[in-house]
PDB file of C-alpha atoms in Angstrom:
ATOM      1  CA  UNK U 136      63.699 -56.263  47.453  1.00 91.00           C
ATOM      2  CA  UNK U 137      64.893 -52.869  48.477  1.00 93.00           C
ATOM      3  CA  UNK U 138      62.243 -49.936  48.789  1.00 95.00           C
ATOM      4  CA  UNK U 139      63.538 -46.206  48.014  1.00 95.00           C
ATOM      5  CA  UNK U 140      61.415 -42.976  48.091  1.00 95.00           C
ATOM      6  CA  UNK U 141      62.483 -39.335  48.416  1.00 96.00           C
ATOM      7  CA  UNK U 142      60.183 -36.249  48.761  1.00 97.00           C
ATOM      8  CA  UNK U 143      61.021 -32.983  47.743  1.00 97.00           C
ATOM      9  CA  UNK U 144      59.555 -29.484  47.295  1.00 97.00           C
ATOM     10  CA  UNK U 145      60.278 -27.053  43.985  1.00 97.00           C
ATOM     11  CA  UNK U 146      59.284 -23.694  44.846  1.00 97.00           C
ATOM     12  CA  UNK U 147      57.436 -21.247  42.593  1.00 96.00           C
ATOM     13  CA  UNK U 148      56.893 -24.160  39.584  1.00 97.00           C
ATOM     14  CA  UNK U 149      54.688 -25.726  37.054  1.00 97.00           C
ATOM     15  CA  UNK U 150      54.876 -29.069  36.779  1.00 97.00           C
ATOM     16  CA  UNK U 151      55.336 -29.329  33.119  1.00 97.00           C
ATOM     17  CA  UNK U 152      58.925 -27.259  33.733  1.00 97.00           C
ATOM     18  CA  UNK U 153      60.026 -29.444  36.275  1.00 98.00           C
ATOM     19  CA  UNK U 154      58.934 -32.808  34.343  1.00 98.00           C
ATOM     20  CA  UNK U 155      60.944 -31.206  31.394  1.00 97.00           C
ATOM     21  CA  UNK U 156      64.060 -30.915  33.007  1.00 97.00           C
ATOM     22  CA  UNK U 157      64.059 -33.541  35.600  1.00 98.00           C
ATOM     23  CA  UNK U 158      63.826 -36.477  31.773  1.00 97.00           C
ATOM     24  CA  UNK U 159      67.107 -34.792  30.546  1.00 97.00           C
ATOM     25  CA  UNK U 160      68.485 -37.707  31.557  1.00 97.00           C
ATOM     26  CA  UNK U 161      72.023 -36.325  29.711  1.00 97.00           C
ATOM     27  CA  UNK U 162      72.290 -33.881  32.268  1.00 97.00           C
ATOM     28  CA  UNK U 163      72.559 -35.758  35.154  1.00 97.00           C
ATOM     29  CA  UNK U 164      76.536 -36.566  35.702  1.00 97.00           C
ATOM     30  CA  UNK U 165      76.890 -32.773  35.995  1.00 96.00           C
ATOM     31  CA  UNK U 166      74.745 -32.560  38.316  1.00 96.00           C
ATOM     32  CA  UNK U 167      74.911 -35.310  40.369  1.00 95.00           C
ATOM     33  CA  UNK U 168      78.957 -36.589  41.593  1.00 94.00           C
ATOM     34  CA  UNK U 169      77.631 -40.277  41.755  1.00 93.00           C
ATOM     35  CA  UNK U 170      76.558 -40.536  37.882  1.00 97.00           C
ATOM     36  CA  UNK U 171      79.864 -41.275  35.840  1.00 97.00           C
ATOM     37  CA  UNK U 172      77.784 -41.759  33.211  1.00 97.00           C
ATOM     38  CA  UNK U 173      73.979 -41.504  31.059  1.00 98.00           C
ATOM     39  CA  UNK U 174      73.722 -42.531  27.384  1.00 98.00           C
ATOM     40  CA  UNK U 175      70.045 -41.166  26.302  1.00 98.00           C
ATOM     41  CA  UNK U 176      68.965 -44.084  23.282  1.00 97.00           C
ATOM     42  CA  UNK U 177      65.577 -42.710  23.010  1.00 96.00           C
ATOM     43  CA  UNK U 178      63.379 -40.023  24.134  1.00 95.00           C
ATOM     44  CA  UNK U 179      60.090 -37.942  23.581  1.00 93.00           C
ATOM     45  CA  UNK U 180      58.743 -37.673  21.162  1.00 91.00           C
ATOM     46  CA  UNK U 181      59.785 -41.264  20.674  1.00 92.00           C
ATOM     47  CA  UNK U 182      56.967 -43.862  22.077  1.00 86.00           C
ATOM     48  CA  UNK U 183      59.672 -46.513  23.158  1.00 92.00           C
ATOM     49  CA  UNK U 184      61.990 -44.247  25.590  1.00 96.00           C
ATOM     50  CA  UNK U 185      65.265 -45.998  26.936  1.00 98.00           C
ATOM     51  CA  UNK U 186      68.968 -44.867  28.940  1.00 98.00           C
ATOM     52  CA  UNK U 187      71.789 -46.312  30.080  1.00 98.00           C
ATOM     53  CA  UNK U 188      73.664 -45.332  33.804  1.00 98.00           C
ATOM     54  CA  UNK U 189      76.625 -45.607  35.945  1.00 97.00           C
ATOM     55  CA  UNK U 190      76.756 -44.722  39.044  1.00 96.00           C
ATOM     56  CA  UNK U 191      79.951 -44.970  40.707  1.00 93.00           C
ATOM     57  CA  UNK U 192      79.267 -47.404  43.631  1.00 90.00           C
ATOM     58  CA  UNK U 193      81.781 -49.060  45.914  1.00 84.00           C
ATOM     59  CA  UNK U 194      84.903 -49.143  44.132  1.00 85.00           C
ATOM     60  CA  UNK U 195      83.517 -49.740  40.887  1.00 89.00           C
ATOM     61  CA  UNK U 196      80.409 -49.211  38.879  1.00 93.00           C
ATOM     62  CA  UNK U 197      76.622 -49.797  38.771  1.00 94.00           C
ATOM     63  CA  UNK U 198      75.256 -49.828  35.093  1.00 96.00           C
ATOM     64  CA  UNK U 199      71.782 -50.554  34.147  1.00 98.00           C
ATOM     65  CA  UNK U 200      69.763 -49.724  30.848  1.00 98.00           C
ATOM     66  CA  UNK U 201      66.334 -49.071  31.392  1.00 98.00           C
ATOM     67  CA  UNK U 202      62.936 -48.142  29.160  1.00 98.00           C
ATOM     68  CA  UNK U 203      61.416 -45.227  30.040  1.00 97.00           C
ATOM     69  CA  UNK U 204      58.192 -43.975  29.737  1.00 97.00           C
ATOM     70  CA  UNK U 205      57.251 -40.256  29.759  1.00 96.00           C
ATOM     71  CA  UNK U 206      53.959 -39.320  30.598  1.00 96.00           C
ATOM     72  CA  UNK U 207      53.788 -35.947  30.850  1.00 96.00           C
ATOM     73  CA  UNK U 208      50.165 -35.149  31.083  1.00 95.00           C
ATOM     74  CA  UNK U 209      50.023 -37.411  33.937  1.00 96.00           C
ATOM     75  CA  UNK U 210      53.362 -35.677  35.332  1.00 97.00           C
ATOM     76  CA  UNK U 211      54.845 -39.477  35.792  1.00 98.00           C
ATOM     77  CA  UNK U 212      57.614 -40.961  34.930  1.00 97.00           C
ATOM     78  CA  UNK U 213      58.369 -44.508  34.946  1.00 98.00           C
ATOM     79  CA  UNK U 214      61.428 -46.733  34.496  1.00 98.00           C
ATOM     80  CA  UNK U 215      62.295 -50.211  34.356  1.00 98.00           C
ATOM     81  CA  UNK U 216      65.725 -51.861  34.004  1.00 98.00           C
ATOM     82  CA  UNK U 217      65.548 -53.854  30.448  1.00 98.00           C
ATOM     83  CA  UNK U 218      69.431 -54.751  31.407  1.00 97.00           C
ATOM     84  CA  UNK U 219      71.796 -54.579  34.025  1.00 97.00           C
ATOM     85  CA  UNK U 220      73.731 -55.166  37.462  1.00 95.00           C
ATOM     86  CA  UNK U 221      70.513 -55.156  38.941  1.00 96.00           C
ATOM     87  CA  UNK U 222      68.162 -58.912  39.597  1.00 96.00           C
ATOM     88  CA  UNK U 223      65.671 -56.078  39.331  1.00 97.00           C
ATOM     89  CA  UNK U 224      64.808 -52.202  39.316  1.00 98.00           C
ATOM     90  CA  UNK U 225      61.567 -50.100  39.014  1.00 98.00           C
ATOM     91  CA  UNK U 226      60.585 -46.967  39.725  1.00 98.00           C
ATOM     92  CA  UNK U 227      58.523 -44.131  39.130  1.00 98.00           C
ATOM     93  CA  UNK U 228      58.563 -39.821  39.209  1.00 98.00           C
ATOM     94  CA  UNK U 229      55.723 -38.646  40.046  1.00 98.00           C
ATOM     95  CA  UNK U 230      55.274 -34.936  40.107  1.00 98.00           C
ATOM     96  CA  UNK U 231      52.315 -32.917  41.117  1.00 98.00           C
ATOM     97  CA  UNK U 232      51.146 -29.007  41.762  1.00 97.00           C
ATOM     98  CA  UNK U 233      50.885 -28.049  45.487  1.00 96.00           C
ATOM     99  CA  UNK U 234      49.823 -24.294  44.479  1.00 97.00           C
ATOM    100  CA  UNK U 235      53.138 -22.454  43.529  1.00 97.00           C
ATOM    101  CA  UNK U 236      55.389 -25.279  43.792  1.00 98.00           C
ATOM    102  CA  UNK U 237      55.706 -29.098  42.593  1.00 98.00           C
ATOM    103  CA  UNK U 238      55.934 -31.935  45.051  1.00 98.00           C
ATOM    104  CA  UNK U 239      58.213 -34.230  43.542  1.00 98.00           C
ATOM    105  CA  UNK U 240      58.321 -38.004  45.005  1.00 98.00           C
ATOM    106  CA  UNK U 241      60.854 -40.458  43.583  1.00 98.00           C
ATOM    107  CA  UNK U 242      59.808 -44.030  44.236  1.00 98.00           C
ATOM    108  CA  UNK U 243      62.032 -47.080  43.107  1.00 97.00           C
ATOM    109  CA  UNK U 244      62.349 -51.048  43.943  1.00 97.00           C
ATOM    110  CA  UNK U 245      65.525 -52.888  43.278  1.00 97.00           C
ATOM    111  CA  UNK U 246      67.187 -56.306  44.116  1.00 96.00           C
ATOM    112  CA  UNK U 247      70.741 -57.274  43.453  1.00 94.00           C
ATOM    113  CA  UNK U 248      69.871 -61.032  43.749  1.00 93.00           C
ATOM    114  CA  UNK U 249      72.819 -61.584  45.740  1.00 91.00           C
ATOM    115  CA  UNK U 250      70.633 -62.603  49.117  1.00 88.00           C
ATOM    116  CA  UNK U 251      74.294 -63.406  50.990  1.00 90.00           C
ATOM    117  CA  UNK U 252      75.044 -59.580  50.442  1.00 85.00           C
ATOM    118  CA  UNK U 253      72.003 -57.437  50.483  1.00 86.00           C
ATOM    119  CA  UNK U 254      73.021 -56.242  54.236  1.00 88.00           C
ATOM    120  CA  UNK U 255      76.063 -54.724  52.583  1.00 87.00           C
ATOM    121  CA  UNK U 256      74.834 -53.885  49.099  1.00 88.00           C
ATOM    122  CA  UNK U 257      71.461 -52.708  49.282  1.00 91.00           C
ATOM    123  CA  UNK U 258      71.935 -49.695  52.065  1.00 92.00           C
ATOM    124  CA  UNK U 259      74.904 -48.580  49.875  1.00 91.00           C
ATOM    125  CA  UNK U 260      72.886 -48.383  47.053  1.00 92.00           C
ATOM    126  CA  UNK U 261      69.935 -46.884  48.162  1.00 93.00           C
ATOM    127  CA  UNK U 262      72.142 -44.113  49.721  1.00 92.00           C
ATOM    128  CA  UNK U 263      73.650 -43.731  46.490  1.00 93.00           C
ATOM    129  CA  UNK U 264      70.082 -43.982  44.633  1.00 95.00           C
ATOM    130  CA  UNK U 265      68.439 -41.254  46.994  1.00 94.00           C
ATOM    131  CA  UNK U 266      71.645 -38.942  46.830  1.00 94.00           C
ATOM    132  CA  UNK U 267      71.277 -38.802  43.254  1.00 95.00           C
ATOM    133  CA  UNK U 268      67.960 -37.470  43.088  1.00 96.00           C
ATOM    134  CA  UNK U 269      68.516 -35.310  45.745  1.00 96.00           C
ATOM    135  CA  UNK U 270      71.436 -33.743  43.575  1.00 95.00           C
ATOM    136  CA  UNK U 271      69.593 -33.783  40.405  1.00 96.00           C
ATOM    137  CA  UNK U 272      66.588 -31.896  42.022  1.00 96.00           C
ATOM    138  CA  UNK U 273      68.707 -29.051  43.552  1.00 95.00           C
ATOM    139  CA  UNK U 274      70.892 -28.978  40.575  1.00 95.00           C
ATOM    140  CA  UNK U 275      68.178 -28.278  38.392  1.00 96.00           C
ATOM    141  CA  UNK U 276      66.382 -26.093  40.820  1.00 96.00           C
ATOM    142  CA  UNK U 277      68.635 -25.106  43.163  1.00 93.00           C
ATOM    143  CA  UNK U 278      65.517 -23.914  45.980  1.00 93.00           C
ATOM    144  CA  UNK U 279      64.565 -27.535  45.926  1.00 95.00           C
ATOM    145  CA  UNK U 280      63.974 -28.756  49.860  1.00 94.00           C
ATOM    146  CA  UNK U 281      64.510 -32.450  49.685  1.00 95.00           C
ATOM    147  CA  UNK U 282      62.288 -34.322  52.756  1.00 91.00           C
ATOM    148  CA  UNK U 283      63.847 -36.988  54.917  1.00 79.00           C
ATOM    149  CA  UNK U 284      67.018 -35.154  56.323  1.00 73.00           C
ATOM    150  CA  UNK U 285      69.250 -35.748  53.509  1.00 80.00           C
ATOM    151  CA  UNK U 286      72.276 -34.105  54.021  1.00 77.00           C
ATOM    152  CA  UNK U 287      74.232 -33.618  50.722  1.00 79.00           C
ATOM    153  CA  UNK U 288      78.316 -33.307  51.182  1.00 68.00           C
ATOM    154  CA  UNK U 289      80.204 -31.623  48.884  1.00 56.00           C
ATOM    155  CA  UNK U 290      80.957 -34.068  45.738  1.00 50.00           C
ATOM    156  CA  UNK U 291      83.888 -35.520  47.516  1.00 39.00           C
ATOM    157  CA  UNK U 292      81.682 -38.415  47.648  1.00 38.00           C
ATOM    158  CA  UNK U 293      81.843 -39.943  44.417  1.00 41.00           C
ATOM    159  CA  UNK U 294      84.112 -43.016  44.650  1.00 41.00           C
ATOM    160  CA  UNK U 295      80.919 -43.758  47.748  1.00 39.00           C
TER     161      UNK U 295
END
């Protein structure tokens, strides 16, 4: 099992507008060059929530489906893959107000099941996992400081 987390910062905020954007799930392979793909099955107001991704990874893709579940009033969201190249994957958004801004922390588990090649998979992927969000975050809101010294390249990086 593979541990991610990323931290970031959106200045001058309210956590409701950040939650709002940050589920447009559709969004996300413009703003991130990892995601080929996002296929948004259901959403709010809907009470069961579910996508589908690919992220380019290696020299092919990484596809999942997941349920989602919004919880905005809480300022959480959380995923878990229902189907996929994934053994497993979980995760959560959690975002909360820090006075003018919204901390943002990204937290997500995964496991390829493939113990012979998790020294080689699983940094790849959690590289490709973390860029992501970072991307997303400072596409949405482009003042977005992203903790953890994540430097983000120019999308050049895609077939990564």
């Amino acid at each position: 099992m593979r541990h991610v987390e990323l931290e970031a910062v959106v200045p001058a905020e309210q956590v409701s507008t950040v939650f709002d954007a940050v589920m447009r799930w559709e969004k996300y392979p413009d703003l991130a060059p990892h995601v080929n793909s996002t296929t948004v099955h259901a959403t709010l107001p809907e009470a069961r929530c579910s996508s589908s991704w690919e992220l380019h990874f290696r020299s092919g893709l990484l596809r999942w489906t997941e349920d989602d579940v919004f919880l905005p009033e809480e300022g959480e969201i959380r995923f878990e893959q229902s189907d996929g190249d994934f053994d497993s994957f979980t995760g959560t958004w959690a975002l909360t107000q820090a006075g003018d801004d919204v901390a943002v922390r990204f937290d997500a588990d995964f496991d390829f099941g493939i113990p012979s090649l998790e020294g080689i998979l699983d940094p790849i992927a959690e590289r490709v996992i973390k860029e992501t969000v970072a991307w997303s975050l400072t596409g949405l809101f482009p003042g977005t400081r992203i903790a953890g010294g994540i430097e983000l390249s120019e999308p050049a990086a895609v077939g990564a």
